[in-house]
């Protein structure tokens, strides 16, 4: 049985949907904007196609934060389940963690909806592990969207 909650975030970004979609499917761009404020990251593997996998390692800048995977890191192993350029992408991910509160499979859907002033980027995260607080997740999603906007606007 699926567990966890659903979190959402959105932002209108003054850029075309195709440009925003490409920022998600190019690992060199992705690592510049996706890690939330206070984190840096690297892409260990990236295969952007349905069934393709990716692995991100996100590192906290604050040495006091242990991270979901320990050692100040969040290691995310994911698989793309849908790609419909430039409108939608979805993936399921697992955190590499011994903490049962961080375990499970979370799905993230990213929608890129053209509007007159740009593109509305909508994120829906379902089955969010209970170890991720709603407030922290909202802050992280907003931070990533702000950094994406800064990259393309």
mmCIF file of C-alpha atoms in Angstrom, residues 3-145:
data_model
loop_
_atom_site.group_PDB
_atom_site.id
_atom_site.type_symbol
_atom_site.label_atom_id
_atom_site.label_comp_id
_atom_site.label_asym_id
_atom_site.label_seq_id
_atom_site.Cartn_x
_atom_site.Cartn_y
_atom_site.Cartn_z
ATOM 1 C CA UNK A 3 2.181 5.780 1.949
ATOM 2 C CA UNK A 4 3.238 9.364 2.311
ATOM 3 C CA UNK A 5 1.650 12.633 1.399
ATOM 4 C CA UNK A 6 1.431 14.784 -1.719
ATOM 5 C CA UNK A 7 3.336 18.078 -1.932
ATOM 6 C CA UNK A 8 2.960 20.687 -4.675
ATOM 7 C CA UNK A 9 4.810 23.749 -5.878
ATOM 8 C CA UNK A 10 4.581 26.014 -8.907
ATOM 9 C CA UNK A 11 6.110 29.118 -10.402
ATOM 10 C CA UNK A 12 5.577 31.183 -13.532
ATOM 11 C CA UNK A 13 8.942 31.484 -15.294
ATOM 12 C CA UNK A 14 9.567 33.900 -18.170
ATOM 13 C CA UNK A 15 10.964 31.320 -20.592
ATOM 14 C CA UNK A 16 9.540 28.929 -23.179
ATOM 15 C CA UNK A 17 8.566 25.414 -22.095
ATOM 16 C CA UNK A 18 11.168 23.832 -24.389
ATOM 17 C CA UNK A 19 13.985 25.766 -22.680
ATOM 18 C CA UNK A 20 12.770 24.759 -19.223
ATOM 19 C CA UNK A 21 12.346 21.122 -20.234
ATOM 20 C CA UNK A 22 15.908 21.086 -21.579
ATOM 21 C CA UNK A 23 17.175 22.345 -18.213
ATOM 22 C CA UNK A 24 15.764 19.150 -16.722
ATOM 23 C CA UNK A 25 17.106 16.758 -19.343
ATOM 24 C CA UNK A 26 20.653 18.165 -19.634
ATOM 25 C CA UNK A 27 22.639 16.977 -16.599
ATOM 26 C CA UNK A 28 25.158 19.821 -16.935
ATOM 27 C CA UNK A 29 22.316 22.336 -16.522
ATOM 28 C CA UNK A 30 20.324 20.274 -14.028
ATOM 29 C CA UNK A 31 23.025 20.216 -11.391
ATOM 30 C CA UNK A 32 23.291 24.026 -11.469
ATOM 31 C CA UNK A 33 19.694 24.711 -10.481
ATOM 32 C CA UNK A 34 18.102 21.603 -8.913
ATOM 33 C CA UNK A 35 20.047 21.336 -5.633
ATOM 34 C CA UNK A 36 18.149 23.544 -3.175
ATOM 35 C CA UNK A 37 19.755 26.483 -1.426
ATOM 36 C CA UNK A 38 22.419 25.223 0.961
ATOM 37 C CA UNK A 39 23.307 22.223 -1.184
ATOM 38 C CA UNK A 40 25.548 21.370 -4.090
ATOM 39 C CA UNK A 41 25.459 18.247 -6.174
ATOM 40 C CA UNK A 42 26.740 15.963 -8.845
ATOM 41 C CA UNK A 43 25.176 13.666 -11.393
ATOM 42 C CA UNK A 44 26.626 10.156 -11.307
ATOM 43 C CA UNK A 45 24.401 8.714 -14.036
ATOM 44 C CA UNK A 46 21.734 10.212 -16.297
ATOM 45 C CA UNK A 47 19.652 8.503 -19.000
ATOM 46 C CA UNK A 48 16.620 10.745 -19.800
ATOM 47 C CA UNK A 49 14.167 8.331 -21.437
ATOM 48 C CA UNK A 50 11.236 6.312 -20.102
ATOM 49 C CA UNK A 51 12.821 3.476 -18.138
ATOM 50 C CA UNK A 52 16.139 5.341 -18.009
ATOM 51 C CA UNK A 53 17.769 5.825 -14.628
ATOM 52 C CA UNK A 54 19.610 8.646 -12.968
ATOM 53 C CA UNK A 55 21.581 9.048 -9.752
ATOM 54 C CA UNK A 56 22.139 12.365 -8.022
ATOM 55 C CA UNK A 57 24.298 13.042 -5.010
ATOM 56 C CA UNK A 58 23.290 16.211 -3.179
ATOM 57 C CA UNK A 59 25.650 17.515 -0.486
ATOM 58 C CA UNK A 60 24.739 19.841 2.366
ATOM 59 C CA UNK A 61 27.019 22.848 2.794
ATOM 60 C CA UNK A 62 26.333 22.850 6.566
ATOM 61 C CA UNK A 63 28.547 20.127 8.114
ATOM 62 C CA UNK A 64 26.057 19.748 10.983
ATOM 63 C CA UNK A 65 23.396 18.258 8.655
ATOM 64 C CA UNK A 66 23.792 14.488 8.380
ATOM 65 C CA UNK A 67 21.708 14.087 5.226
ATOM 66 C CA UNK A 68 19.239 11.347 4.370
ATOM 67 C CA UNK A 69 22.045 9.049 3.227
ATOM 68 C CA UNK A 70 24.571 10.039 5.915
ATOM 69 C CA UNK A 71 27.868 11.821 5.486
ATOM 70 C CA UNK A 72 26.083 15.111 4.771
ATOM 71 C CA UNK A 73 24.539 13.746 1.576
ATOM 72 C CA UNK A 74 21.215 12.866 0.018
ATOM 73 C CA UNK A 75 21.727 10.169 -2.602
ATOM 74 C CA UNK A 76 18.783 9.887 -4.987
ATOM 75 C CA UNK A 77 18.367 6.892 -7.292
ATOM 76 C CA UNK A 78 15.552 7.437 -9.762
ATOM 77 C CA UNK A 79 13.927 6.127 -12.910
ATOM 78 C CA UNK A 80 12.111 8.187 -15.525
ATOM 79 C CA UNK A 81 8.571 6.888 -15.985
ATOM 80 C CA UNK A 82 7.334 9.513 -18.466
ATOM 81 C CA UNK A 83 8.847 12.067 -20.828
ATOM 82 C CA UNK A 84 6.614 14.135 -23.094
ATOM 83 C CA UNK A 85 8.799 17.037 -24.276
ATOM 84 C CA UNK A 86 8.350 19.884 -23.632
ATOM 85 C CA UNK A 87 5.220 19.489 -21.484
ATOM 86 C CA UNK A 88 5.785 16.817 -18.841
ATOM 87 C CA UNK A 89 8.293 14.533 -17.213
ATOM 88 C CA UNK A 90 7.928 12.159 -14.303
ATOM 89 C CA UNK A 91 10.234 9.955 -12.314
ATOM 90 C CA UNK A 92 10.129 7.722 -9.282
ATOM 91 C CA UNK A 93 12.928 7.911 -6.767
ATOM 92 C CA UNK A 94 14.299 6.246 -3.682
ATOM 93 C CA UNK A 95 16.630 7.789 -1.158
ATOM 94 C CA UNK A 96 19.654 5.688 -0.287
ATOM 95 C CA UNK A 97 18.940 5.698 3.457
ATOM 96 C CA UNK A 98 18.870 3.318 6.418
ATOM 97 C CA UNK A 99 16.253 5.544 8.078
ATOM 98 C CA UNK A 100 12.815 3.917 7.693
ATOM 99 C CA UNK A 101 11.246 7.408 7.680
ATOM 100 C CA UNK A 102 13.094 8.133 4.408
ATOM 101 C CA UNK A 103 12.355 4.873 2.669
ATOM 102 C CA UNK A 104 9.772 4.272 -0.007
ATOM 103 C CA UNK A 105 9.222 5.330 -3.580
ATOM 104 C CA UNK A 106 8.342 8.965 -4.254
ATOM 105 C CA UNK A 107 6.980 10.065 -7.624
ATOM 106 C CA UNK A 108 7.629 13.547 -8.977
ATOM 107 C CA UNK A 109 5.712 14.978 -11.919
ATOM 108 C CA UNK A 110 6.947 18.180 -13.550
ATOM 109 C CA UNK A 111 4.541 19.974 -15.883
ATOM 110 C CA UNK A 112 5.548 22.861 -18.152
ATOM 111 C CA UNK A 113 2.412 24.780 -19.166
ATOM 112 C CA UNK A 114 2.845 27.680 -21.622
ATOM 113 C CA UNK A 115 1.164 30.957 -20.661
ATOM 114 C CA UNK A 116 1.284 34.427 -22.188
ATOM 115 C CA UNK A 117 4.036 35.567 -19.791
ATOM 116 C CA UNK A 118 6.145 32.413 -20.029
ATOM 117 C CA UNK A 119 5.691 28.899 -18.649
ATOM 118 C CA UNK A 120 4.002 27.789 -15.456
ATOM 119 C CA UNK A 121 6.134 25.040 -13.947
ATOM 120 C CA UNK A 122 4.080 22.772 -11.684
ATOM 121 C CA UNK A 123 5.562 20.068 -9.478
ATOM 122 C CA UNK A 124 3.553 17.319 -7.811
ATOM 123 C CA UNK A 125 5.400 14.982 -5.452
ATOM 124 C CA UNK A 126 3.385 11.956 -4.363
ATOM 125 C CA UNK A 127 4.183 9.400 -1.671
ATOM 126 C CA UNK A 128 6.620 11.806 0.021
ATOM 127 C CA UNK A 129 8.427 9.886 2.775
ATOM 128 C CA UNK A 130 7.345 10.944 6.274
ATOM 129 C CA UNK A 131 10.929 11.826 7.199
ATOM 130 C CA UNK A 132 10.792 14.822 4.835
ATOM 131 C CA UNK A 133 8.917 17.592 6.610
ATOM 132 C CA UNK A 134 6.281 19.417 4.560
ATOM 133 C CA UNK A 135 7.948 22.752 5.386
ATOM 134 C CA UNK A 136 11.431 21.588 4.356
ATOM 135 C CA UNK A 137 10.077 20.089 1.143
ATOM 136 C CA UNK A 138 8.147 23.257 0.271
ATOM 137 C CA UNK A 139 11.298 25.322 0.863
ATOM 138 C CA UNK A 140 13.421 22.965 -1.262
ATOM 139 C CA UNK A 141 10.953 22.934 -4.165
ATOM 140 C CA UNK A 142 10.604 26.735 -4.070
ATOM 141 C CA UNK A 143 14.388 27.099 -3.956
ATOM 142 C CA UNK A 144 14.882 24.841 -6.987
ATOM 143 C CA UNK A 145 12.206 26.719 -8.937
#
